mmCIF file of C-alpha atoms in Angstrom:
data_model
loop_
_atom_site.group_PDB
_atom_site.id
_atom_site.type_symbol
_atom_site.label_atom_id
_atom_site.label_comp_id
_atom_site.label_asym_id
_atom_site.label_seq_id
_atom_site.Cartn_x
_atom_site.Cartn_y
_atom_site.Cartn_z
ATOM 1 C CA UNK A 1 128.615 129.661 206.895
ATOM 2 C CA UNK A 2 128.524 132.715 204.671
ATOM 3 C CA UNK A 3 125.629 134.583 203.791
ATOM 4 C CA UNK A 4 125.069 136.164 200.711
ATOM 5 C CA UNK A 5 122.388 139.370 201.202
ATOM 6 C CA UNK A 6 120.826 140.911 197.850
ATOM 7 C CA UNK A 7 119.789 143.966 196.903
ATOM 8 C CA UNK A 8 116.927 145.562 196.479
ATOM 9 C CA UNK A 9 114.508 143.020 196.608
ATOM 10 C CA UNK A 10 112.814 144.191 193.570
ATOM 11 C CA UNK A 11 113.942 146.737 190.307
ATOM 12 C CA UNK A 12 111.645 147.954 188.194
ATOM 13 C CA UNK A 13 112.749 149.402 184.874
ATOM 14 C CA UNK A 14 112.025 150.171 181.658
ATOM 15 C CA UNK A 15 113.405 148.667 178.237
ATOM 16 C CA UNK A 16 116.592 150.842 177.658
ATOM 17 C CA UNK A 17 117.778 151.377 181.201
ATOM 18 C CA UNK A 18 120.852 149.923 183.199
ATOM 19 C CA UNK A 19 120.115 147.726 185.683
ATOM 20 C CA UNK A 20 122.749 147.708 188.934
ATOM 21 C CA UNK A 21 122.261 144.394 191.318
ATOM 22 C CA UNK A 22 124.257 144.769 194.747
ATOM 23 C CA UNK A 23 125.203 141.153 196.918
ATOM 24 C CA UNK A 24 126.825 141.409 199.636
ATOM 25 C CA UNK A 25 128.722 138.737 201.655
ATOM 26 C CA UNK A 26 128.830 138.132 205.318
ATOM 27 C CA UNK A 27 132.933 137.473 205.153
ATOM 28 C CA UNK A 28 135.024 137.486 202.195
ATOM 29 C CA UNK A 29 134.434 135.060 199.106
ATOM 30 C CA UNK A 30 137.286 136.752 197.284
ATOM 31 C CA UNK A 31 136.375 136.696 193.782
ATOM 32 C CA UNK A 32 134.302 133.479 194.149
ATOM 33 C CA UNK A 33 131.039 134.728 193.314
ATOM 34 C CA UNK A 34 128.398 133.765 190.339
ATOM 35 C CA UNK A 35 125.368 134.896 188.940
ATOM 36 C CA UNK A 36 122.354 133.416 188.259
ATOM 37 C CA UNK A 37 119.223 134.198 185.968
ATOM 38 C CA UNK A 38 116.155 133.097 186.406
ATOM 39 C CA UNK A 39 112.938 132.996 184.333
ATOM 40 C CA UNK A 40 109.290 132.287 185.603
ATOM 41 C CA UNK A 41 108.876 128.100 184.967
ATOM 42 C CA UNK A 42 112.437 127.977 184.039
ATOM 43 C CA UNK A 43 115.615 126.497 185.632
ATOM 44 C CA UNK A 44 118.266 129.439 186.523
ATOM 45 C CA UNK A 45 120.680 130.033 184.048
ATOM 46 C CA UNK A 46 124.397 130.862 184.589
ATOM 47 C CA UNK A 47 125.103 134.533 183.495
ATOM 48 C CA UNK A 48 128.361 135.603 185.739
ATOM 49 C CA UNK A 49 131.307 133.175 187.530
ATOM 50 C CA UNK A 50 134.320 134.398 189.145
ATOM 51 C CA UNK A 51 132.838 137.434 189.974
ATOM 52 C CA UNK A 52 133.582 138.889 186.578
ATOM 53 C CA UNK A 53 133.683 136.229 183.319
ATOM 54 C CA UNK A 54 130.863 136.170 181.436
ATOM 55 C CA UNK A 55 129.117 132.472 180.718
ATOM 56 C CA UNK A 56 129.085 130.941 177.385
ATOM 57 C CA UNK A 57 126.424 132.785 175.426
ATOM 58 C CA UNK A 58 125.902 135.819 177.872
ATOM 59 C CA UNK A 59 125.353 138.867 176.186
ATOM 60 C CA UNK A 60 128.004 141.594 176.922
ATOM 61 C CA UNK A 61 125.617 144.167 178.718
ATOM 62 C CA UNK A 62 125.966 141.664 181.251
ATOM 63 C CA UNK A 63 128.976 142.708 183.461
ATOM 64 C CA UNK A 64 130.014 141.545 186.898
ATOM 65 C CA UNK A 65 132.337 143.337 189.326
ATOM 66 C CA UNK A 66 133.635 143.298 192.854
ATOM 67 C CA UNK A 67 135.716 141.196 195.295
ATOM 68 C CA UNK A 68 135.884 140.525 199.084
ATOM 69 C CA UNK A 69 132.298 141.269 200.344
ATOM 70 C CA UNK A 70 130.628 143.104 197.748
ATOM 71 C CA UNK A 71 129.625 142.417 194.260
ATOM 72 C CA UNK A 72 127.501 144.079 191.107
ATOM 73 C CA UNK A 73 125.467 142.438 188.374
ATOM 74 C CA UNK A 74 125.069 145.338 186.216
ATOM 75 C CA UNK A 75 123.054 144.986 182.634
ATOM 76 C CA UNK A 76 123.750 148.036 181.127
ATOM 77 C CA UNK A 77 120.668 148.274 178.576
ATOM 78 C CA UNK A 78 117.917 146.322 179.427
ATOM 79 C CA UNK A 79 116.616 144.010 176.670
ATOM 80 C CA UNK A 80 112.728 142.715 177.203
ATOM 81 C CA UNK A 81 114.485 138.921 177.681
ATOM 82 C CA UNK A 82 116.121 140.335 180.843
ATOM 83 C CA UNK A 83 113.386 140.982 183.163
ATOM 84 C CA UNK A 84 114.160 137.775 185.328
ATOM 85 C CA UNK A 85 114.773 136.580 188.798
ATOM 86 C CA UNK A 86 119.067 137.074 189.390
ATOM 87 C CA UNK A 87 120.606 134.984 192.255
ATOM 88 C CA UNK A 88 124.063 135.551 193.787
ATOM 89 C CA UNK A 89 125.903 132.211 194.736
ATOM 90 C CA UNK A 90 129.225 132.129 196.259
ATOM 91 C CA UNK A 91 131.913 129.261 196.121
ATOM 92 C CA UNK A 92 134.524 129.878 198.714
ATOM 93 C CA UNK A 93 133.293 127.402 201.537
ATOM 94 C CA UNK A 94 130.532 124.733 202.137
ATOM 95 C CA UNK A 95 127.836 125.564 202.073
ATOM 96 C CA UNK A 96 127.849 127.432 198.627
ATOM 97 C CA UNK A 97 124.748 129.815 199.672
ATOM 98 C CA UNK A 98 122.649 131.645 197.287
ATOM 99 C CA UNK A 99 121.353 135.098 197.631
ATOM 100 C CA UNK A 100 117.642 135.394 198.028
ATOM 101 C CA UNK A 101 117.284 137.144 194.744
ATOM 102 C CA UNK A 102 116.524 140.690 193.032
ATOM 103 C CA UNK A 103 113.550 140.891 191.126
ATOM 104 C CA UNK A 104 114.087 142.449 187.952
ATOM 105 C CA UNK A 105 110.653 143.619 186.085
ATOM 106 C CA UNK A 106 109.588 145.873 183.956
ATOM 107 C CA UNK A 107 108.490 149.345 185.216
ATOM 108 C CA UNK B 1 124.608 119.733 173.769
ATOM 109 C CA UNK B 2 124.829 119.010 177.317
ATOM 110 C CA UNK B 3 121.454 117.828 178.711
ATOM 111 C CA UNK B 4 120.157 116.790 182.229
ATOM 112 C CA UNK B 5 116.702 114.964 182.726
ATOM 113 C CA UNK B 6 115.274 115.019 186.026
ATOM 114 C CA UNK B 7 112.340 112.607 187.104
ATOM 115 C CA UNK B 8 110.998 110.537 189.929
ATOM 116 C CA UNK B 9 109.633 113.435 191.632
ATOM 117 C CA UNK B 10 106.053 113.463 192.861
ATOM 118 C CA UNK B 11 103.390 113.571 195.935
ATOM 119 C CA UNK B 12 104.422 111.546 199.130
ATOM 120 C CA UNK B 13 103.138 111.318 202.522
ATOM 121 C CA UNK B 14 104.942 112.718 205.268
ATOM 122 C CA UNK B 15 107.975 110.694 206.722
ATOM 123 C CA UNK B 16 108.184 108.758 202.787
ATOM 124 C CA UNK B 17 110.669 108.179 200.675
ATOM 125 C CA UNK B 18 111.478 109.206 197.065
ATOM 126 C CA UNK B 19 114.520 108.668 194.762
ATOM 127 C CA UNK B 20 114.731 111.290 192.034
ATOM 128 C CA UNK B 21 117.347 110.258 189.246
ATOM 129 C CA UNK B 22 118.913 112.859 186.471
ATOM 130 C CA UNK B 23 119.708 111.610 183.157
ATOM 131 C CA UNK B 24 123.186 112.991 181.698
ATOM 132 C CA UNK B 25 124.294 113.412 177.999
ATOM 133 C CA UNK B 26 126.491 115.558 176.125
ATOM 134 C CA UNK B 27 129.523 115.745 178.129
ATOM 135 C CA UNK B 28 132.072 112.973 179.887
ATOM 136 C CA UNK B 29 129.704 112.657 182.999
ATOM 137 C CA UNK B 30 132.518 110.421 184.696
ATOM 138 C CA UNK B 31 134.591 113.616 184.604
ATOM 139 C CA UNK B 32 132.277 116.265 186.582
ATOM 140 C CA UNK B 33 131.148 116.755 189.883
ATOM 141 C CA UNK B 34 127.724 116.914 190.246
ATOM 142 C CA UNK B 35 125.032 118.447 192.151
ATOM 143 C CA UNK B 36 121.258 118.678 193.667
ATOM 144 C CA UNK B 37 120.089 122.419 194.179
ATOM 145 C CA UNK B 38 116.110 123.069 195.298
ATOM 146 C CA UNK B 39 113.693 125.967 195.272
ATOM 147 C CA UNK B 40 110.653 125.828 197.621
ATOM 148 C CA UNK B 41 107.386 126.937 195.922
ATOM 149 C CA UNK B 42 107.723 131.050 195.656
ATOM 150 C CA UNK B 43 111.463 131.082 197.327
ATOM 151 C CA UNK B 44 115.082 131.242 196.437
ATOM 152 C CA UNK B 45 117.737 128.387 195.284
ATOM 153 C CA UNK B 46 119.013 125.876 198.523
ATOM 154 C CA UNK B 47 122.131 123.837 197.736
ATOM 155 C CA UNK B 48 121.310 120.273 198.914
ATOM 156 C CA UNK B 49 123.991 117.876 198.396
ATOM 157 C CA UNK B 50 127.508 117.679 195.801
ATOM 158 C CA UNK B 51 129.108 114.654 195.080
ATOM 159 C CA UNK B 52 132.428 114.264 193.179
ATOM 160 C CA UNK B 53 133.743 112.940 189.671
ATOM 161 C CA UNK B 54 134.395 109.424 191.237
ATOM 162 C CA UNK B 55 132.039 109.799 194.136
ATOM 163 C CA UNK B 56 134.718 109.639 196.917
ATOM 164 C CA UNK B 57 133.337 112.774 198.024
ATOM 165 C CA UNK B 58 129.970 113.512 198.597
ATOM 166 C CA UNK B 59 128.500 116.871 201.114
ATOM 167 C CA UNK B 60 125.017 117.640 201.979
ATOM 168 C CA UNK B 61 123.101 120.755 203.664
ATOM 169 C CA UNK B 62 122.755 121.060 206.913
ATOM 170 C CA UNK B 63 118.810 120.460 206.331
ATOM 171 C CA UNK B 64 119.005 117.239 204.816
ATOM 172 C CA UNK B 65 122.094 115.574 206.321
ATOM 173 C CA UNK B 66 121.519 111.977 207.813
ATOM 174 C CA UNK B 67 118.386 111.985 205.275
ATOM 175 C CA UNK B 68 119.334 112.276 201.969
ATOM 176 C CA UNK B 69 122.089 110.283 200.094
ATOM 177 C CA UNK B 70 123.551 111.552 197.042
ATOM 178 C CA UNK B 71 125.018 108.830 194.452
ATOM 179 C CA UNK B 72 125.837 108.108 190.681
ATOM 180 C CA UNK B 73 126.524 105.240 188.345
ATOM 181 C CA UNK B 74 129.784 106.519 185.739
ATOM 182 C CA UNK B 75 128.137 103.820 183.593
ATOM 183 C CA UNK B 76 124.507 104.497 183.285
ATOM 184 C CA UNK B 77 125.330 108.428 183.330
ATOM 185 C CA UNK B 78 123.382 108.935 185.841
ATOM 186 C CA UNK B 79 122.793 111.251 189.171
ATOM 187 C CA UNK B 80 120.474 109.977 192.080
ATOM 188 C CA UNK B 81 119.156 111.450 194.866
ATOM 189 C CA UNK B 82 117.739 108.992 197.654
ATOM 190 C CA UNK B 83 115.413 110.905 200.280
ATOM 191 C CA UNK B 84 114.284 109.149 203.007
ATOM 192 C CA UNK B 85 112.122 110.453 206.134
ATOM 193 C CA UNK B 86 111.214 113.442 203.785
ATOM 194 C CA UNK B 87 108.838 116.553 205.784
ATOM 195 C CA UNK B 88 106.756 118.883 204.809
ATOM 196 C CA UNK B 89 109.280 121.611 204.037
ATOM 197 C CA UNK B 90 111.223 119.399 201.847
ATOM 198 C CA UNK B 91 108.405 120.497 198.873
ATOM 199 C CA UNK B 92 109.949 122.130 196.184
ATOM 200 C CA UNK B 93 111.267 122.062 192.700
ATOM 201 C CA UNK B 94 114.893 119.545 192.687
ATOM 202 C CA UNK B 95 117.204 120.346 189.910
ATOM 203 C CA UNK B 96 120.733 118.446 188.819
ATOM 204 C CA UNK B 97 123.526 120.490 187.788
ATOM 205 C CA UNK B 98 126.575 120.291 186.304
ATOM 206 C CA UNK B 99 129.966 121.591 187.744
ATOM 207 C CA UNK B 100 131.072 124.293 185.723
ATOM 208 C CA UNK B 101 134.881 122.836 186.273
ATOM 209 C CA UNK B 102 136.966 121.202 188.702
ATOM 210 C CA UNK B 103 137.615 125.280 190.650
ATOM 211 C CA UNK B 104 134.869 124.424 192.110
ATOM 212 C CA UNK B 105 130.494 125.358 192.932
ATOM 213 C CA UNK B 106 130.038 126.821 190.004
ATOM 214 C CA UNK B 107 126.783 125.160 188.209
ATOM 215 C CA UNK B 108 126.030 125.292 184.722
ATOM 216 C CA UNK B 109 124.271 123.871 182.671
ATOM 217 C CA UNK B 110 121.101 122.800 184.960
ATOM 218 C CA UNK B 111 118.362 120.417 184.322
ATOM 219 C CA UNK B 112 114.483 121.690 184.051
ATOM 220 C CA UNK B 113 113.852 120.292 187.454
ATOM 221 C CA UNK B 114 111.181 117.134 189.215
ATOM 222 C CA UNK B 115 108.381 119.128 191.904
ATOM 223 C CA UNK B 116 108.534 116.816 195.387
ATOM 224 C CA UNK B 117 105.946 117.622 197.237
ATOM 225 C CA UNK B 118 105.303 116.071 200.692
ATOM 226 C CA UNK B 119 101.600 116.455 202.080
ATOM 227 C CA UNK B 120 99.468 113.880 204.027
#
């Protein structure tokens, strides 16, 4: 099965800065990769599919890159809504493994 | 406005059984797969179990193969998840999701989640 590895653990920034989340997968998921936000007592929240398309809704600082093995969640100005849990997931086999998350609070 | 509605969750013993169900509106449920995701209290997301449009397919995790059953009724618009011989580490938050499309895992939207939690 492929494993999805995120990093860092935790990012704390301020309001105003860009935010860069790295995932990296164990063998290649091509483009097959999604994003996930997640707020404390919330469920998660689509943000990123197909490595790159934004979900319905998703602000534009949200922008994903990457293909093969390793993939970016950048938010390029953080907005006080943002400071969340983010989850990789992948869909190119079974099992379709999450990352175990990047912390994103405020600094 | 798509909407899923978890419930059944709730305490059970140690070897028990529970059957959460997730109400579906706002879309053609008969024309998605569906799915069960879980997070343990304080951890990450676990993919438990998919199960297609017209339920010919259905997968499960590794962890919960043999124990769980996925299922759905097109009619009632409705997900189930039947867990049987449930352990400790089963305790967490279950949430339904919706396939994105027919490419393939790609959840979204997903429901606000039932807590199982299995203690003696």
């Amino acid at each position: 099965e492929i494993v999805l590895t995120q990093s860092p653990a935790t990012l704390s920034l301020s309001p105003g800065e860009r935010a860069t989340l790295s995932c990296r997968a164990s063998q290649s998921v091509d483009t097959q990769l999604a994003w996930y936000q997640q707020k404390p007592g919330q469920a998660p929240r689509l943000v990123i599919y197909d490595a790159f398309n934004r979900a319905t809704g998703v602000p534009a600082r949200f922008g994903g890159s990457g293909s093969g093995t390793d993939f970016t969640l950048t938010i390029s100005s953080l907005e006080p809504e943002d400071f969340a849990v983010y989850y990789c997931q992948h869909r190119r086999s079974w099992p379709p493994n999450f990352g175990g998350g990047t912390r994103v609070e405020i600094q | 406005e798509v909407q899923l509605l978890e419930s059944g969750g709730g305490l059970v013993q140690p070897g028990g059984s529970l059957r959460l169900s997730c109400a579906a509106s706002g879309f053609t449920f008969s024309s998605y797969s569906m799915t069960w995701v879980r997070q343990a209290p304080g951890k990450g997301l676990e993919w438990v179990s998919t199960i297609t449009d017209n339920s010919v397919s259905a997968l499960y995790a590794d962890s919960v193969k043999g124990r769980f059953t996925i299922s759905r009724d097109n009619s009632k618009t409705t997900l189930y998840l039947q867990m049987n011989s449930l352990r400790v580490e089963d305790t967490a938050v279950y949430y339904c999701a919706k396939y994105y499309d027919d490419r393939g895992s790609i959840f979204d939207p997903w429901g606000q989640g039932t807590l199982v939690t299995v203690s003696s």
